[in-house]
C-alpha cells in the first residue's frame, strides 16, 4: 500500500459487517480482532489501521450503523411521532446484535478514555437533534409544554427503554413503549381535571 | 469441615468485603476468584462453595449490600421522599464500586441463565415494595394520580438515573435528580393551566 493512499471504504464496510455477524452469534467477550479479521477475510493490521481496539470496531459496527432515520418520522402528529420513536428505540435495544454489544462496550470503558467519551452518547447527535425537532413540533401543535426539559425527556425515553429492555429483559416492547410514552407525557402528578 | 456443618457467616462477610475492596481499585474484568480469595485470605474452594462464579460474588457484594433503607424515607411529604429516593439512586449508580460492577455483571449474563434472572432486578424486591409505599402515600396526600403506573414510574426513575449517571457520566447528581423528578411527576404535555 502506497503511503497516503486512501483506505478502501468497501474494506471498512466488510469489517463492520463481519463484526455484526459475529455479534449475532457470539458474546462480546468471545470476539477478538483476530476473529473479526478472519470473518472479514482481511489481515489483523488491516483492522488495527482503522480502529485501536475491539471495543471501537464494535461501537462503529453497532452504533455507527444505527439508522436514526427509521425511528424518527415527521407525520405532523406529535403522539404518533413520539410513539414511533420510543418503540423504535426499544426495538433497537432489543436487537440481539445491539444487546450483545452495549454492555460489553460499556464494561470496557474504564480502560479507554476515548471510548468512554464516545459512549456518553450511544445514539448519535443527528438522532438527538431530530428528536428535538419532533418536540418543537409538539410545542407548535400546543400539546407539549413550551418550556419542557428536552434533554431530560431524551434521557427518560432512551434510558428507561435501555433499562426495561436490556436490564429487565422485557419482551413486550409495544407495552413498554406505550406505557413509557404515557407516563413521560402525562406525568405521575394529579392534573387539575383529575382532582378528587 | 464436617459434612453439613453450617458455613461461617463471618467468612461470607469477609469475602464480600474483599470483593468490594478490589472493585474500588480494579476493573471488573481484572478481578478473579483467585484475587478475591487472596484478598479475603481464604482458599479458592471456600469461595466456590458459596458462589458459582465471579459475577455472582460481585452481584452479592454490590447489590446485596445496598441499603435500600437509606434512600427510602417516609417523611410524609411525597415530594421530599421522592427527591430523596431519586437522589439516592443516582448516588448509588455513581458509586465507583457499583459503577465498576454493574456493566461487567450485565455483560456476563449471556453465559449464565441464573445470573441473567438475578440481574433483571438490580435493586431488591424490598426496595421496590417500599417505593410503592411512598407512591401510595402520595396518592393519599392527593398529589399523585390514583391510577399511576407504579411499575413504569420505577423504571423511569431507576433506568433514567442509570443511563444519566453511568452511561452519560453526568456528575451533577443533584441536577439530574431534580430534573428527573420534575419531568416524571409533571410530564412533558401541556397541563390545562399552562395552555396558551
PDB file of C-alpha atoms in Angstrom, chain B:
ATOM      1  CA  UNK B   1     -15.054 -29.454  57.527  1.00  0.00           C
ATOM      2  CA  UNK B   2     -17.764 -31.876  58.662  1.00  0.00           C
ATOM      3  CA  UNK B   3     -20.484 -32.573  56.138  1.00  0.00           C
ATOM      4  CA  UNK B   4     -23.462 -30.369  56.798  1.00  0.00           C
ATOM      5  CA  UNK B   5     -21.659 -28.074  59.199  1.00  0.00           C
ATOM      6  CA  UNK B   6     -23.128 -24.596  58.792  1.00  0.00           C
ATOM      7  CA  UNK B   7     -20.994 -22.091  56.900  1.00  0.00           C
ATOM      8  CA  UNK B   8     -19.410 -19.336  58.930  1.00  0.00           C
ATOM      9  CA  UNK B   9     -21.246 -16.088  58.148  1.00  0.00           C
ATOM     10  CA  UNK B  10     -18.154 -14.057  59.010  1.00  0.00           C
ATOM     11  CA  UNK B  11     -16.266 -15.815  56.195  1.00  0.00           C
ATOM     12  CA  UNK B  12     -19.038 -14.843  53.794  1.00  0.00           C
ATOM     13  CA  UNK B  13     -18.905 -11.240  55.002  1.00  0.00           C
ATOM     14  CA  UNK B  14     -15.151 -11.023  54.632  1.00  0.00           C
ATOM     15  CA  UNK B  15     -15.273 -12.429  51.081  1.00  0.00           C
ATOM     16  CA  UNK B  16     -17.891  -9.830  50.126  1.00  0.00           C
ATOM     17  CA  UNK B  17     -15.888  -7.027  51.774  1.00  0.00           C
ATOM     18  CA  UNK B  18     -12.741  -8.175  49.949  1.00  0.00           C
ATOM     19  CA  UNK B  19     -14.666  -8.144  46.655  1.00  0.00           C
ATOM     20  CA  UNK B  20     -15.841  -4.575  47.271  1.00  0.00           C
ATOM     21  CA  UNK B  21     -12.299  -3.519  48.156  1.00  0.00           C
ATOM     22  CA  UNK B  22     -10.988  -4.974  44.877  1.00  0.00           C
ATOM     23  CA  UNK B  23     -13.778  -3.321  42.855  1.00  0.00           C
ATOM     24  CA  UNK B  24     -12.861   0.062  44.308  1.00  0.00           C
ATOM     25  CA  UNK B  25      -9.400  -0.130  42.759  1.00  0.00           C
ATOM     26  CA  UNK B  26      -9.591  -2.555  39.803  1.00  0.00           C
ATOM     27  CA  UNK B  27     -11.933  -3.068  36.882  1.00  0.00           C
ATOM     28  CA  UNK B  28     -14.464  -5.907  36.970  1.00  0.00           C
ATOM     29  CA  UNK B  29     -12.587  -7.699  34.176  1.00  0.00           C
ATOM     30  CA  UNK B  30      -9.317  -7.522  36.122  1.00  0.00           C
ATOM     31  CA  UNK B  31     -10.801  -9.318  39.139  1.00  0.00           C
ATOM     32  CA  UNK B  32     -10.791 -13.105  39.516  1.00  0.00           C
ATOM     33  CA  UNK B  33     -11.970 -15.623  42.110  1.00  0.00           C
ATOM     34  CA  UNK B  34      -8.237 -16.130  42.823  1.00  0.00           C
ATOM     35  CA  UNK B  35      -7.768 -12.440  43.583  1.00  0.00           C
ATOM     36  CA  UNK B  36     -10.891 -12.379  45.761  1.00  0.00           C
ATOM     37  CA  UNK B  37      -9.712 -15.426  47.738  1.00  0.00           C
ATOM     38  CA  UNK B  38      -6.254 -13.877  48.254  1.00  0.00           C
ATOM     39  CA  UNK B  39      -7.727 -10.533  49.352  1.00  0.00           C
ATOM     40  CA  UNK B  40     -10.097 -12.287  51.804  1.00  0.00           C
ATOM     41  CA  UNK B  41      -7.329 -14.648  52.984  1.00  0.00           C
ATOM     42  CA  UNK B  42      -9.357 -17.790  52.227  1.00  0.00           C
ATOM     43  CA  UNK B  43      -8.920 -20.642  49.746  1.00  0.00           C
ATOM     44  CA  UNK B  44     -10.450 -20.723  46.265  1.00  0.00           C
ATOM     45  CA  UNK B  45     -12.746 -23.661  47.207  1.00  0.00           C
ATOM     46  CA  UNK B  46     -14.064 -21.602  50.131  1.00  0.00           C
ATOM     47  CA  UNK B  47     -15.285 -19.020  47.628  1.00  0.00           C
ATOM     48  CA  UNK B  48     -16.572 -21.599  45.121  1.00  0.00           C
ATOM     49  CA  UNK B  49     -18.568 -23.409  47.816  1.00  0.00           C
ATOM     50  CA  UNK B  50     -20.667 -20.283  48.189  1.00  0.00           C
ATOM     51  CA  UNK B  51     -20.808 -18.802  44.651  1.00  0.00           C
ATOM     52  CA  UNK B  52     -20.664 -20.456  41.213  1.00  0.00           C
ATOM     53  CA  UNK B  53     -18.724 -17.625  39.536  1.00  0.00           C
ATOM     54  CA  UNK B  54     -17.122 -14.219  39.956  1.00  0.00           C
ATOM     55  CA  UNK B  55     -20.229 -12.486  38.603  1.00  0.00           C
ATOM     56  CA  UNK B  56     -22.366 -13.936  41.422  1.00  0.00           C
ATOM     57  CA  UNK B  57     -19.902 -12.896  44.166  1.00  0.00           C
ATOM     58  CA  UNK B  58     -19.720  -9.386  42.708  1.00  0.00           C
ATOM     59  CA  UNK B  59     -23.509  -9.219  42.426  1.00  0.00           C
ATOM     60  CA  UNK B  60     -23.921 -10.037  46.124  1.00  0.00           C
ATOM     61  CA  UNK B  61     -21.040  -7.754  47.138  1.00  0.00           C
ATOM     62  CA  UNK B  62     -22.553  -4.771  45.313  1.00  0.00           C
ATOM     63  CA  UNK B  63     -26.306  -5.270  45.195  1.00  0.00           C
ATOM     64  CA  UNK B  64     -26.733  -7.459  48.273  1.00  0.00           C
ATOM     65  CA  UNK B  65     -25.061  -4.776  50.371  1.00  0.00           C
ATOM     66  CA  UNK B  66     -27.206  -1.948  49.006  1.00  0.00           C
ATOM     67  CA  UNK B  67     -29.096  -0.338  51.824  1.00  0.00           C
ATOM     68  CA  UNK B  68     -32.500   0.487  50.404  1.00  0.00           C
ATOM     69  CA  UNK B  69     -33.411   1.821  53.809  1.00  0.00           C
ATOM     70  CA  UNK B  70     -31.096   4.785  53.402  1.00  0.00           C
ATOM     71  CA  UNK B  71     -32.768   6.067  50.276  1.00  0.00           C
ATOM     72  CA  UNK B  72     -36.337   5.271  51.227  1.00  0.00           C
ATOM     73  CA  UNK B  73     -37.646   7.675  53.802  1.00  0.00           C
ATOM     74  CA  UNK B  74     -41.189   8.235  54.903  1.00  0.00           C
ATOM     75  CA  UNK B  75     -41.342  11.865  55.975  1.00  0.00           C
ATOM     76  CA  UNK B  76     -44.986  12.076  54.981  1.00  0.00           C
ATOM     77  CA  UNK B  77     -44.232  14.646  52.265  1.00  0.00           C
ATOM     78  CA  UNK B  78     -44.286  12.955  48.858  1.00  0.00           C
ATOM     79  CA  UNK B  79     -42.015  15.430  47.026  1.00  0.00           C
ATOM     80  CA  UNK B  80     -39.390  15.158  49.773  1.00  0.00           C
ATOM     81  CA  UNK B  81     -39.477  11.347  49.829  1.00  0.00           C
ATOM     82  CA  UNK B  82     -39.392  11.089  46.029  1.00  0.00           C
ATOM     83  CA  UNK B  83     -36.485  13.542  45.750  1.00  0.00           C
ATOM     84  CA  UNK B  84     -34.571  11.673  48.435  1.00  0.00           C
ATOM     85  CA  UNK B  85     -35.151   8.345  46.677  1.00  0.00           C
ATOM     86  CA  UNK B  86     -34.123   9.567  43.216  1.00  0.00           C
ATOM     87  CA  UNK B  87     -31.045  11.323  44.523  1.00  0.00           C
ATOM     88  CA  UNK B  88     -30.104   8.195  46.479  1.00  0.00           C
ATOM     89  CA  UNK B  89     -30.488   6.033  43.355  1.00  0.00           C
ATOM     90  CA  UNK B  90     -28.305   8.459  41.345  1.00  0.00           C
ATOM     91  CA  UNK B  91     -25.632   8.395  44.055  1.00  0.00           C
ATOM     92  CA  UNK B  92     -25.818   4.611  44.221  1.00  0.00           C
ATOM     93  CA  UNK B  93     -25.197   4.301  40.454  1.00  0.00           C
ATOM     94  CA  UNK B  94     -22.345   6.807  40.677  1.00  0.00           C
ATOM     95  CA  UNK B  95     -20.544   4.959  43.481  1.00  0.00           C
ATOM     96  CA  UNK B  96     -17.247   3.699  41.957  1.00  0.00           C
ATOM     97  CA  UNK B  97     -17.766   0.161  43.288  1.00  0.00           C
ATOM     98  CA  UNK B  98     -21.287  -0.018  41.847  1.00  0.00           C
ATOM     99  CA  UNK B  99     -20.324   1.633  38.559  1.00  0.00           C
ATOM    100  CA  UNK B 100     -17.388  -0.761  38.126  1.00  0.00           C
ATOM    101  CA  UNK B 101     -19.504  -3.830  38.732  1.00  0.00           C
ATOM    102  CA  UNK B 102     -22.834  -3.103  37.041  1.00  0.00           C
ATOM    103  CA  UNK B 103     -21.817  -3.180  33.369  1.00  0.00           C
ATOM    104  CA  UNK B 104     -19.402  -6.086  33.930  1.00  0.00           C
ATOM    105  CA  UNK B 105     -22.110  -8.216  35.512  1.00  0.00           C
ATOM    106  CA  UNK B 106     -24.617  -7.279  32.815  1.00  0.00           C
ATOM    107  CA  UNK B 107     -22.076  -8.128  30.101  1.00  0.00           C
ATOM    108  CA  UNK B 108     -21.517 -11.582  31.664  1.00  0.00           C
ATOM    109  CA  UNK B 109     -25.197 -12.538  31.743  1.00  0.00           C
ATOM    110  CA  UNK B 110     -25.352 -14.237  28.357  1.00  0.00           C
ATOM    111  CA  UNK B 111     -23.173 -17.061  29.699  1.00  0.00           C
ATOM    112  CA  UNK B 112     -25.292 -17.715  32.768  1.00  0.00           C
ATOM    113  CA  UNK B 113     -29.110 -18.005  32.836  1.00  0.00           C
ATOM    114  CA  UNK B 114     -29.225 -17.885  36.659  1.00  0.00           C
ATOM    115  CA  UNK B 115     -27.243 -14.642  36.683  1.00  0.00           C
ATOM    116  CA  UNK B 116     -29.470 -13.289  33.949  1.00  0.00           C
ATOM    117  CA  UNK B 117     -32.560 -13.809  36.096  1.00  0.00           C
ATOM    118  CA  UNK B 118     -30.937 -12.249  39.165  1.00  0.00           C
ATOM    119  CA  UNK B 119     -29.954  -9.101  37.240  1.00  0.00           C
ATOM    120  CA  UNK B 120     -33.454  -8.420  35.968  1.00  0.00           C
ATOM    121  CA  UNK B 121     -33.884  -6.657  39.290  1.00  0.00           C
ATOM    122  CA  UNK B 122     -30.651  -4.936  40.260  1.00  0.00           C
ATOM    123  CA  UNK B 123     -32.276  -3.309  43.248  1.00  0.00           C
ATOM    124  CA  UNK B 124     -34.048  -5.737  45.514  1.00  0.00           C
ATOM    125  CA  UNK B 125     -37.721  -6.505  45.878  1.00  0.00           C
ATOM    126  CA  UNK B 126     -37.869  -4.894  49.305  1.00  0.00           C
ATOM    127  CA  UNK B 127     -36.645  -1.565  47.900  1.00  0.00           C
ATOM    128  CA  UNK B 128     -39.251  -1.794  45.168  1.00  0.00           C
ATOM    129  CA  UNK B 129     -42.002  -2.594  47.659  1.00  0.00           C
ATOM    130  CA  UNK B 130     -41.058   0.361  49.843  1.00  0.00           C
ATOM    131  CA  UNK B 131     -41.028   2.642  46.816  1.00  0.00           C
ATOM    132  CA  UNK B 132     -44.625   1.522  46.246  1.00  0.00           C
ATOM    133  CA  UNK B 133     -45.453   2.638  49.800  1.00  0.00           C
ATOM    134  CA  UNK B 134     -44.135   6.154  49.049  1.00  0.00           C
ATOM    135  CA  UNK B 135     -46.261   6.332  45.888  1.00  0.00           C
ATOM    136  CA  UNK B 136     -49.315   5.132  47.818  1.00  0.00           C
ATOM    137  CA  UNK B 137     -48.779   7.859  50.374  1.00  0.00           C
ATOM    138  CA  UNK B 138     -48.550  10.395  47.519  1.00  0.00           C
ATOM    139  CA  UNK B 139     -51.932   9.181  46.284  1.00  0.00           C
ATOM    140  CA  UNK B 140     -53.328   9.510  49.823  1.00  0.00           C
ATOM    141  CA  UNK B 141     -51.917  13.054  50.016  1.00  0.00           C
ATOM    142  CA  UNK B 142     -53.723  13.912  46.776  1.00  0.00           C
ATOM    143  CA  UNK B 143     -50.540  14.770  44.839  1.00  0.00           C
ATOM    144  CA  UNK B 144     -50.154  11.568  42.797  1.00  0.00           C
ATOM    145  CA  UNK B 145     -52.703  10.400  40.223  1.00  0.00           C
ATOM    146  CA  UNK B 146     -54.700   7.497  41.709  1.00  0.00           C
ATOM    147  CA  UNK B 147     -54.135   5.186  38.723  1.00  0.00           C
ATOM    148  CA  UNK B 148     -50.451   5.988  38.223  1.00  0.00           C
ATOM    149  CA  UNK B 149     -48.392   3.258  36.525  1.00  0.00           C
ATOM    150  CA  UNK B 150     -46.164   2.478  39.531  1.00  0.00           C
ATOM    151  CA  UNK B 151     -44.028  -0.118  37.716  1.00  0.00           C
ATOM    152  CA  UNK B 152     -43.285   2.243  34.834  1.00  0.00           C
ATOM    153  CA  UNK B 153     -42.594   5.095  37.276  1.00  0.00           C
ATOM    154  CA  UNK B 154     -39.978   2.861  38.940  1.00  0.00           C
ATOM    155  CA  UNK B 155     -38.429   2.041  35.547  1.00  0.00           C
ATOM    156  CA  UNK B 156     -38.331   5.733  34.591  1.00  0.00           C
ATOM    157  CA  UNK B 157     -36.646   6.791  37.837  1.00  0.00           C
ATOM    158  CA  UNK B 158     -34.188   3.885  38.209  1.00  0.00           C
ATOM    159  CA  UNK B 159     -33.497   3.430  34.474  1.00  0.00           C
ATOM    160  CA  UNK B 160     -33.042   7.100  33.628  1.00  0.00           C
ATOM    161  CA  UNK B 161     -30.750   7.539  36.645  1.00  0.00           C
ATOM    162  CA  UNK B 162     -28.657   4.555  35.458  1.00  0.00           C
ATOM    163  CA  UNK B 163     -28.442   5.992  31.941  1.00  0.00           C
ATOM    164  CA  UNK B 164     -27.665   9.567  33.019  1.00  0.00           C
ATOM    165  CA  UNK B 165     -25.081   8.670  35.656  1.00  0.00           C
ATOM    166  CA  UNK B 166     -23.428   5.515  34.291  1.00  0.00           C
ATOM    167  CA  UNK B 167     -23.773   5.860  30.505  1.00  0.00           C
ATOM    168  CA  UNK B 168     -23.690   9.641  30.074  1.00  0.00           C
ATOM    169  CA  UNK B 169     -21.450  10.055  33.144  1.00  0.00           C
ATOM    170  CA  UNK B 170     -23.300  13.105  34.443  1.00  0.00           C
ATOM    171  CA  UNK B 171     -21.500  14.307  37.535  1.00  0.00           C
ATOM    172  CA  UNK B 172     -24.086  16.646  38.976  1.00  0.00           C
ATOM    173  CA  UNK B 173     -26.448  14.131  40.553  1.00  0.00           C
ATOM    174  CA  UNK B 174     -28.422  16.866  42.330  1.00  0.00           C
ATOM    175  CA  UNK B 175     -29.266  18.435  38.968  1.00  0.00           C
ATOM    176  CA  UNK B 176     -30.091  15.046  37.368  1.00  0.00           C
ATOM    177  CA  UNK B 177     -32.318  14.061  40.303  1.00  0.00           C
ATOM    178  CA  UNK B 178     -34.210  17.369  40.397  1.00  0.00           C
ATOM    179  CA  UNK B 179     -34.878  17.460  36.669  1.00  0.00           C
ATOM    180  CA  UNK B 180     -35.837  13.781  36.587  1.00  0.00           C
ATOM    181  CA  UNK B 181     -38.304  14.214  39.470  1.00  0.00           C
ATOM    182  CA  UNK B 182     -39.793  17.298  37.818  1.00  0.00           C
ATOM    183  CA  UNK B 183     -40.326  15.606  34.451  1.00  0.00           C
ATOM    184  CA  UNK B 184     -41.519  12.294  35.924  1.00  0.00           C
ATOM    185  CA  UNK B 185     -44.126  13.967  38.101  1.00  0.00           C
ATOM    186  CA  UNK B 186     -45.321  16.786  35.819  1.00  0.00           C
ATOM    187  CA  UNK B 187     -44.791  15.167  32.404  1.00  0.00           C
ATOM    188  CA  UNK B 188     -43.999  16.836  29.100  1.00  0.00           C
ATOM    189  CA  UNK B 189     -47.558  17.523  27.970  1.00  0.00           C
ATOM    190  CA  UNK B 190     -49.230  20.866  28.406  1.00  0.00           C
ATOM    191  CA  UNK B 191     -51.332  20.948  31.539  1.00  0.00           C
ATOM    192  CA  UNK B 192     -54.628  22.807  31.428  1.00  0.00           C
ATOM    193  CA  UNK B 193     -53.302  25.703  33.500  1.00  0.00           C
ATOM    194  CA  UNK B 194     -50.397  26.144  31.050  1.00  0.00           C
ATOM    195  CA  UNK B 195     -52.457  26.288  27.902  1.00  0.00           C
ATOM    196  CA  UNK B 196     -51.650  29.304  25.793  1.00  0.00           C
TER     197      UNK B 196
END
